[in-house]
Amino acid sequence: RHSVNRPPTPDTRDDQEKEPTLKEIINIKLIESGEKERLMELLRERLVESGWKDEMKSLCREYIKKKGRNNVTIDDLVHVITPKGRGSIPDPIKAELLQRIRTFLVSAAL
């Protein structure tokens, strides 16, 4: 029963859904500043330089050869290769990107 003099108490879930999380705020700042695209380009360059991209291409070719060209979908490749790809990114590349993100966060005062 609602009181005539005061509005009903708002549902706390509604407030939480409206407020962006820290992760969302950081992502927005990265996109707005153009830093996200710069980081993605740096990542692409480093992965090519390290031979990671060629390694993933080779894994895809091996999988296709094993299963047969007509029996493999893009979804199959993504499902099989993604865990291997993420796990094989060289640590120095991860460290460099993490440092760049930290520097950005400090400069953006987040």
Short mmCIF file of N, CA and C in Angstrom, two decimals:
data_model
loop_
_atom_site.label_atom_id
_atom_site.label_comp_id
_atom_site.label_asym_id
_atom_site.label_seq_id
_atom_site.Cartn_x
_atom_site.Cartn_y
_atom_site.Cartn_z
N ARG A 1 0.84 -1.18 0.00
CA ARG A 1 0.00 0.00 0.00
C ARG A 1 0.88 1.24 0.00
N HIS A 2 0.64 2.13 -0.96
CA HIS A 2 1.46 3.34 -1.09
C HIS A 2 0.89 4.48 -0.28
N SER A 3 1.78 5.26 0.27
CA SER A 3 1.37 6.45 1.02
C SER A 3 1.03 7.55 0.02
N VAL A 4 0.10 8.39 0.38
CA VAL A 4 -0.29 9.51 -0.47
C VAL A 4 0.82 10.55 -0.50
N ASN A 5 1.58 10.67 0.59
CA ASN A 5 2.57 11.73 0.72
C ASN A 5 3.95 11.40 0.15
N ARG A 6 4.23 10.12 -0.11
CA ARG A 6 5.56 9.79 -0.62
C ARG A 6 5.45 8.75 -1.74
N PRO A 7 6.38 8.85 -2.68
CA PRO A 7 6.35 7.88 -3.79
C PRO A 7 6.84 6.52 -3.29
N PRO A 8 6.52 5.48 -4.02
CA PRO A 8 6.99 4.15 -3.62
C PRO A 8 8.51 4.07 -3.66
N THR A 9 9.07 3.22 -2.83
CA THR A 9 10.52 3.03 -2.80
C THR A 9 10.96 2.42 -4.12
N PRO A 10 11.97 3.03 -4.75
CA PRO A 10 12.41 2.48 -6.04
C PRO A 10 13.07 1.12 -5.86
N ASP A 11 12.94 0.31 -6.88
CA ASP A 11 13.56 -1.01 -6.87
C ASP A 11 15.06 -0.84 -7.09
N THR A 12 15.89 -1.40 -6.23
CA THR A 12 17.34 -1.22 -6.33
C THR A 12 17.90 -1.84 -7.60
N ARG A 13 17.27 -2.86 -8.13
CA ARG A 13 17.75 -3.46 -9.38
C ARG A 13 17.68 -2.46 -10.52
N ASP A 14 16.65 -1.61 -10.54
CA ASP A 14 16.52 -0.60 -11.60
C ASP A 14 17.68 0.36 -11.55
N ASP A 15 18.09 0.80 -10.35
CA ASP A 15 19.21 1.73 -10.21
C ASP A 15 20.51 1.09 -10.67
N GLN A 16 20.72 -0.18 -10.34
CA GLN A 16 21.94 -0.86 -10.71
C GLN A 16 22.02 -1.05 -12.23
N GLU A 17 20.91 -1.28 -12.87
CA GLU A 17 20.92 -1.47 -14.31
C GLU A 17 21.23 -0.17 -15.04
N LYS A 18 20.90 0.95 -14.46
CA LYS A 18 21.11 2.24 -15.11
C LYS A 18 22.55 2.71 -14.96
N GLU A 19 23.20 2.38 -13.86
CA GLU A 19 24.57 2.83 -13.64
C GLU A 19 25.54 1.90 -14.35
N PRO A 20 26.42 2.48 -15.17
CA PRO A 20 27.39 1.62 -15.86
C PRO A 20 28.44 1.09 -14.89
N THR A 21 28.93 -0.09 -15.17
CA THR A 21 29.98 -0.67 -14.33
C THR A 21 31.30 0.00 -14.65
N LEU A 22 32.28 -0.21 -13.81
CA LEU A 22 33.61 0.36 -14.05
C LEU A 22 34.16 -0.12 -15.39
N LYS A 23 33.95 -1.39 -15.68
CA LYS A 23 34.41 -1.95 -16.95
C LYS A 23 33.77 -1.21 -18.12
N GLU A 24 32.47 -0.95 -18.02
CA GLU A 24 31.77 -0.24 -19.08
C GLU A 24 32.27 1.20 -19.21
N ILE A 25 32.53 1.84 -18.09
CA ILE A 25 33.04 3.22 -18.10
C ILE A 25 34.40 3.27 -18.79
N ILE A 26 35.27 2.32 -18.43
CA ILE A 26 36.60 2.27 -19.04
C ILE A 26 36.48 2.04 -20.54
N ASN A 27 35.62 1.11 -20.93
CA ASN A 27 35.44 0.82 -22.36
C ASN A 27 34.94 2.06 -23.11
N ILE A 28 34.01 2.77 -22.52
CA ILE A 28 33.49 4.00 -23.15
C ILE A 28 34.61 5.02 -23.33
N LYS A 29 35.42 5.21 -22.28
CA LYS A 29 36.52 6.18 -22.35
C LYS A 29 37.55 5.76 -23.41
N LEU A 30 37.84 4.46 -23.48
CA LEU A 30 38.79 3.97 -24.48
C LEU A 30 38.28 4.24 -25.89
N ILE A 31 36.99 4.00 -26.11
CA ILE A 31 36.40 4.21 -27.43
C ILE A 31 36.36 5.69 -27.77
N GLU A 32 35.86 6.51 -26.85
CA GLU A 32 35.72 7.95 -27.10
C GLU A 32 37.06 8.61 -27.42
N SER A 33 38.12 8.16 -26.76
CA SER A 33 39.43 8.78 -26.95
C SER A 33 40.15 8.25 -28.19
N GLY A 34 39.67 7.15 -28.74
CA GLY A 34 40.34 6.53 -29.86
C GLY A 34 41.45 5.58 -29.42
N GLU A 35 41.67 5.47 -28.12
CA GLU A 35 42.73 4.62 -27.60
C GLU A 35 42.45 3.15 -27.85
N LYS A 36 41.20 2.74 -27.84
CA LYS A 36 40.87 1.33 -28.07
C LYS A 36 41.34 0.90 -29.45
N GLU A 37 41.10 1.71 -30.45
CA GLU A 37 41.52 1.39 -31.81
C GLU A 37 43.04 1.36 -31.91
N ARG A 38 43.72 2.28 -31.23
CA ARG A 38 45.19 2.28 -31.23
C ARG A 38 45.73 1.02 -30.57
N LEU A 39 45.10 0.61 -29.47
CA LEU A 39 45.52 -0.62 -28.78
C LEU A 39 45.29 -1.84 -29.65
N MET A 40 44.16 -1.88 -30.35
CA MET A 40 43.86 -3.01 -31.24
C MET A 40 44.90 -3.08 -32.37
N GLU A 41 45.27 -1.94 -32.91
CA GLU A 41 46.27 -1.91 -33.98
C GLU A 41 47.63 -2.36 -33.45
N LEU A 42 48.00 -1.92 -32.27
CA LEU A 42 49.25 -2.35 -31.64
C LEU A 42 49.24 -3.87 -31.43
N LEU A 43 48.12 -4.39 -30.95
CA LEU A 43 48.00 -5.83 -30.74
C LEU A 43 48.17 -6.59 -32.05
N ARG A 44 47.51 -6.13 -33.10
CA ARG A 44 47.64 -6.78 -34.41
C ARG A 44 49.10 -6.80 -34.86
N GLU A 45 49.77 -5.66 -34.75
CA GLU A 45 51.17 -5.57 -35.16
C GLU A 45 52.05 -6.54 -34.37
N ARG A 46 51.88 -6.54 -33.07
CA ARG A 46 52.71 -7.40 -32.21
C ARG A 46 52.46 -8.88 -32.48
N LEU A 47 51.20 -9.25 -32.73
CA LEU A 47 50.89 -10.65 -33.00
C LEU A 47 51.48 -11.11 -34.33
N VAL A 48 51.48 -10.22 -35.31
CA VAL A 48 52.09 -10.56 -36.60
C VAL A 48 53.60 -10.68 -36.42
N GLU A 49 54.22 -9.70 -35.73
CA GLU A 49 55.66 -9.70 -35.51
C GLU A 49 56.12 -10.96 -34.78
N SER A 50 55.32 -11.43 -33.83
CA SER A 50 55.72 -12.58 -33.01
C SER A 50 55.51 -13.92 -33.71
N GLY A 51 54.81 -13.90 -34.85
CA GLY A 51 54.53 -15.15 -35.55
C GLY A 51 53.25 -15.83 -35.08
N TRP A 52 52.56 -15.20 -34.14
CA TRP A 52 51.32 -15.77 -33.59
C TRP A 52 50.27 -15.96 -34.67
N LYS A 53 50.12 -14.94 -35.52
CA LYS A 53 49.10 -15.00 -36.57
C LYS A 53 49.36 -16.16 -37.52
N ASP A 54 50.61 -16.36 -37.90
CA ASP A 54 50.96 -17.47 -38.79
C ASP A 54 50.70 -18.81 -38.10
N GLU A 55 50.98 -18.86 -36.81
CA GLU A 55 50.74 -20.09 -36.04
C GLU A 55 49.25 -20.43 -36.03
N MET A 56 48.40 -19.42 -35.83
CA MET A 56 46.95 -19.65 -35.81
C MET A 56 46.45 -20.07 -37.19
N LYS A 57 47.01 -19.46 -38.22
CA LYS A 57 46.63 -19.81 -39.59
C LYS A 57 46.98 -21.28 -39.86
N SER A 58 48.15 -21.68 -39.39
CA SER A 58 48.60 -23.05 -39.57
C SER A 58 47.68 -24.03 -38.82
N LEU A 59 47.28 -23.67 -37.59
CA LEU A 59 46.37 -24.52 -36.83
C LEU A 59 45.03 -24.67 -37.55
N CYS A 60 44.55 -23.59 -38.13
CA CYS A 60 43.29 -23.65 -38.88
C CYS A 60 43.43 -24.58 -40.08
N ARG A 61 44.52 -24.44 -40.80
CA ARG A 61 44.73 -25.29 -41.99
C ARG A 61 44.81 -26.76 -41.60
N GLU A 62 45.52 -27.04 -40.51
CA GLU A 62 45.63 -28.43 -40.04
C GLU A 62 44.26 -29.00 -39.68
N TYR A 63 43.46 -28.19 -38.99
CA TYR A 63 42.12 -28.64 -38.57
C TYR A 63 41.25 -28.91 -39.80
N ILE A 64 41.31 -28.02 -40.78
CA ILE A 64 40.52 -28.19 -42.00
C ILE A 64 40.97 -29.43 -42.76
N LYS A 65 42.26 -29.63 -42.83
CA LYS A 65 42.80 -30.79 -43.53
C LYS A 65 42.35 -32.09 -42.84
N LYS A 66 42.37 -32.08 -41.52
CA LYS A 66 41.98 -33.25 -40.73
C LYS A 66 40.49 -33.58 -40.89
N LYS A 67 39.64 -32.55 -40.84
CA LYS A 67 38.19 -32.76 -40.89
C LYS A 67 37.63 -32.82 -42.31
N GLY A 68 38.37 -32.26 -43.25
CA GLY A 68 37.86 -32.19 -44.62
C GLY A 68 37.25 -30.83 -44.87
N ARG A 69 37.63 -30.25 -45.98
CA ARG A 69 37.23 -28.88 -46.31
C ARG A 69 35.72 -28.66 -46.25
N ASN A 70 34.94 -29.63 -46.68
CA ASN A 70 33.49 -29.47 -46.73
C ASN A 70 32.80 -29.77 -45.40
N ASN A 71 33.57 -30.22 -44.43
CA ASN A 71 32.99 -30.59 -43.13
C ASN A 71 33.31 -29.60 -42.01
N VAL A 72 33.83 -28.43 -42.36
CA VAL A 72 34.23 -27.45 -41.35
C VAL A 72 33.52 -26.13 -41.61
N THR A 73 32.97 -25.56 -40.56
CA THR A 73 32.37 -24.24 -40.65
C THR A 73 33.26 -23.24 -39.92
N ILE A 74 33.00 -21.97 -40.14
CA ILE A 74 33.73 -20.91 -39.44
C ILE A 74 33.51 -21.07 -37.93
N ASP A 75 32.28 -21.38 -37.54
CA ASP A 75 31.98 -21.58 -36.12
C ASP A 75 32.82 -22.70 -35.52
N ASP A 76 33.01 -23.78 -36.28
CA ASP A 76 33.86 -24.88 -35.81
C ASP A 76 35.28 -24.38 -35.56
N LEU A 77 35.82 -23.64 -36.51
CA LEU A 77 37.18 -23.11 -36.37
C LEU A 77 37.30 -22.19 -35.16
N VAL A 78 36.35 -21.30 -35.02
CA VAL A 78 36.37 -20.37 -33.88
C VAL A 78 36.33 -21.14 -32.57
N HIS A 79 35.47 -22.13 -32.50
CA HIS A 79 35.31 -22.92 -31.27
C HIS A 79 36.59 -23.68 -30.91
N VAL A 80 37.27 -24.21 -31.91
CA VAL A 80 38.48 -25.01 -31.67
C VAL A 80 39.71 -24.14 -31.46
N ILE A 81 39.85 -23.10 -32.26
CA ILE A 81 41.09 -22.31 -32.27
C ILE A 81 41.13 -21.22 -31.19
N THR A 82 39.99 -20.65 -30.83
CA THR A 82 39.98 -19.54 -29.87
C THR A 82 40.69 -19.86 -28.56
N PRO A 83 40.39 -20.97 -27.90
CA PRO A 83 41.11 -21.23 -26.65
C PRO A 83 42.63 -21.37 -26.84
N LYS A 84 43.02 -22.01 -27.93
CA LYS A 84 44.45 -22.16 -28.22
C LYS A 84 45.07 -20.80 -28.50
N GLY A 85 44.36 -19.98 -29.25
CA GLY A 85 44.87 -18.66 -29.60
C GLY A 85 45.04 -17.76 -28.39
N ARG A 86 44.04 -17.73 -27.55
CA ARG A 86 44.12 -16.88 -26.35
C ARG A 86 45.24 -17.35 -25.42
N GLY A 87 45.37 -18.65 -25.32
CA GLY A 87 46.39 -19.19 -24.43
C GLY A 87 47.80 -19.04 -24.93
N SER A 88 47.96 -18.79 -26.22
CA SER A 88 49.31 -18.72 -26.79
C SER A 88 49.79 -17.31 -27.10
N ILE A 89 49.05 -16.30 -26.69
CA ILE A 89 49.52 -14.92 -26.88
C ILE A 89 50.75 -14.73 -25.98
N PRO A 90 51.85 -14.29 -26.56
CA PRO A 90 53.08 -14.15 -25.78
C PRO A 90 52.92 -13.17 -24.60
N ASP A 91 53.49 -13.56 -23.46
CA ASP A 91 53.39 -12.74 -22.25
C ASP A 91 53.91 -11.31 -22.42
N PRO A 92 55.01 -11.09 -23.14
CA PRO A 92 55.46 -9.70 -23.32
C PRO A 92 54.43 -8.82 -24.02
N ILE A 93 53.67 -9.40 -24.94
CA ILE A 93 52.63 -8.63 -25.63
C ILE A 93 51.52 -8.28 -24.65
N LYS A 94 51.11 -9.25 -23.84
CA LYS A 94 50.08 -8.98 -22.83
C LYS A 94 50.56 -7.89 -21.87
N ALA A 95 51.81 -7.98 -21.44
CA ALA A 95 52.36 -7.01 -20.49
C ALA A 95 52.40 -5.61 -21.10
N GLU A 96 52.80 -5.52 -22.37
CA GLU A 96 52.85 -4.22 -23.04
C GLU A 96 51.46 -3.58 -23.13
N LEU A 97 50.48 -4.38 -23.52
CA LEU A 97 49.12 -3.85 -23.62
C LEU A 97 48.58 -3.44 -22.26
N LEU A 98 48.83 -4.25 -21.26
CA LEU A 98 48.37 -3.93 -19.92
C LEU A 98 48.99 -2.62 -19.44
N GLN A 99 50.27 -2.43 -19.71
CA GLN A 99 50.94 -1.19 -19.31
C GLN A 99 50.34 0.01 -20.03
N ARG A 100 50.04 -0.16 -21.32
CA ARG A 100 49.43 0.94 -22.08
C ARG A 100 48.05 1.28 -21.52
N ILE A 101 47.29 0.27 -21.13
CA ILE A 101 45.96 0.50 -20.56
C ILE A 101 46.09 1.22 -19.23
N ARG A 102 47.02 0.78 -18.39
CA ARG A 102 47.25 1.44 -17.09
C ARG A 102 47.62 2.90 -17.28
N THR A 103 48.52 3.16 -18.22
CA THR A 103 48.94 4.54 -18.50
C THR A 103 47.74 5.38 -18.93
N PHE A 104 46.90 4.80 -19.78
CA PHE A 104 45.70 5.51 -20.24
C PHE A 104 44.78 5.82 -19.05
N LEU A 105 44.57 4.85 -18.18
CA LEU A 105 43.68 5.05 -17.03
C LEU A 105 44.19 6.13 -16.10
N VAL A 106 45.50 6.17 -15.90
CA VAL A 106 46.08 7.22 -15.06
C VAL A 106 45.89 8.58 -15.71
N SER A 107 46.14 8.66 -17.01
CA SER A 107 46.01 9.95 -17.71
C SER A 107 44.55 10.38 -17.80
N ALA A 108 43.63 9.42 -17.83
CA ALA A 108 42.21 9.76 -17.89
C ALA A 108 41.63 9.98 -16.49
N ALA A 109 42.46 9.82 -15.48
CA ALA A 109 42.06 10.01 -14.07
C ALA A 109 40.91 9.10 -13.67
N LEU A 110 41.00 7.83 -14.06
CA LEU A 110 39.97 6.85 -13.68
C LEU A 110 40.47 5.99 -12.55
#
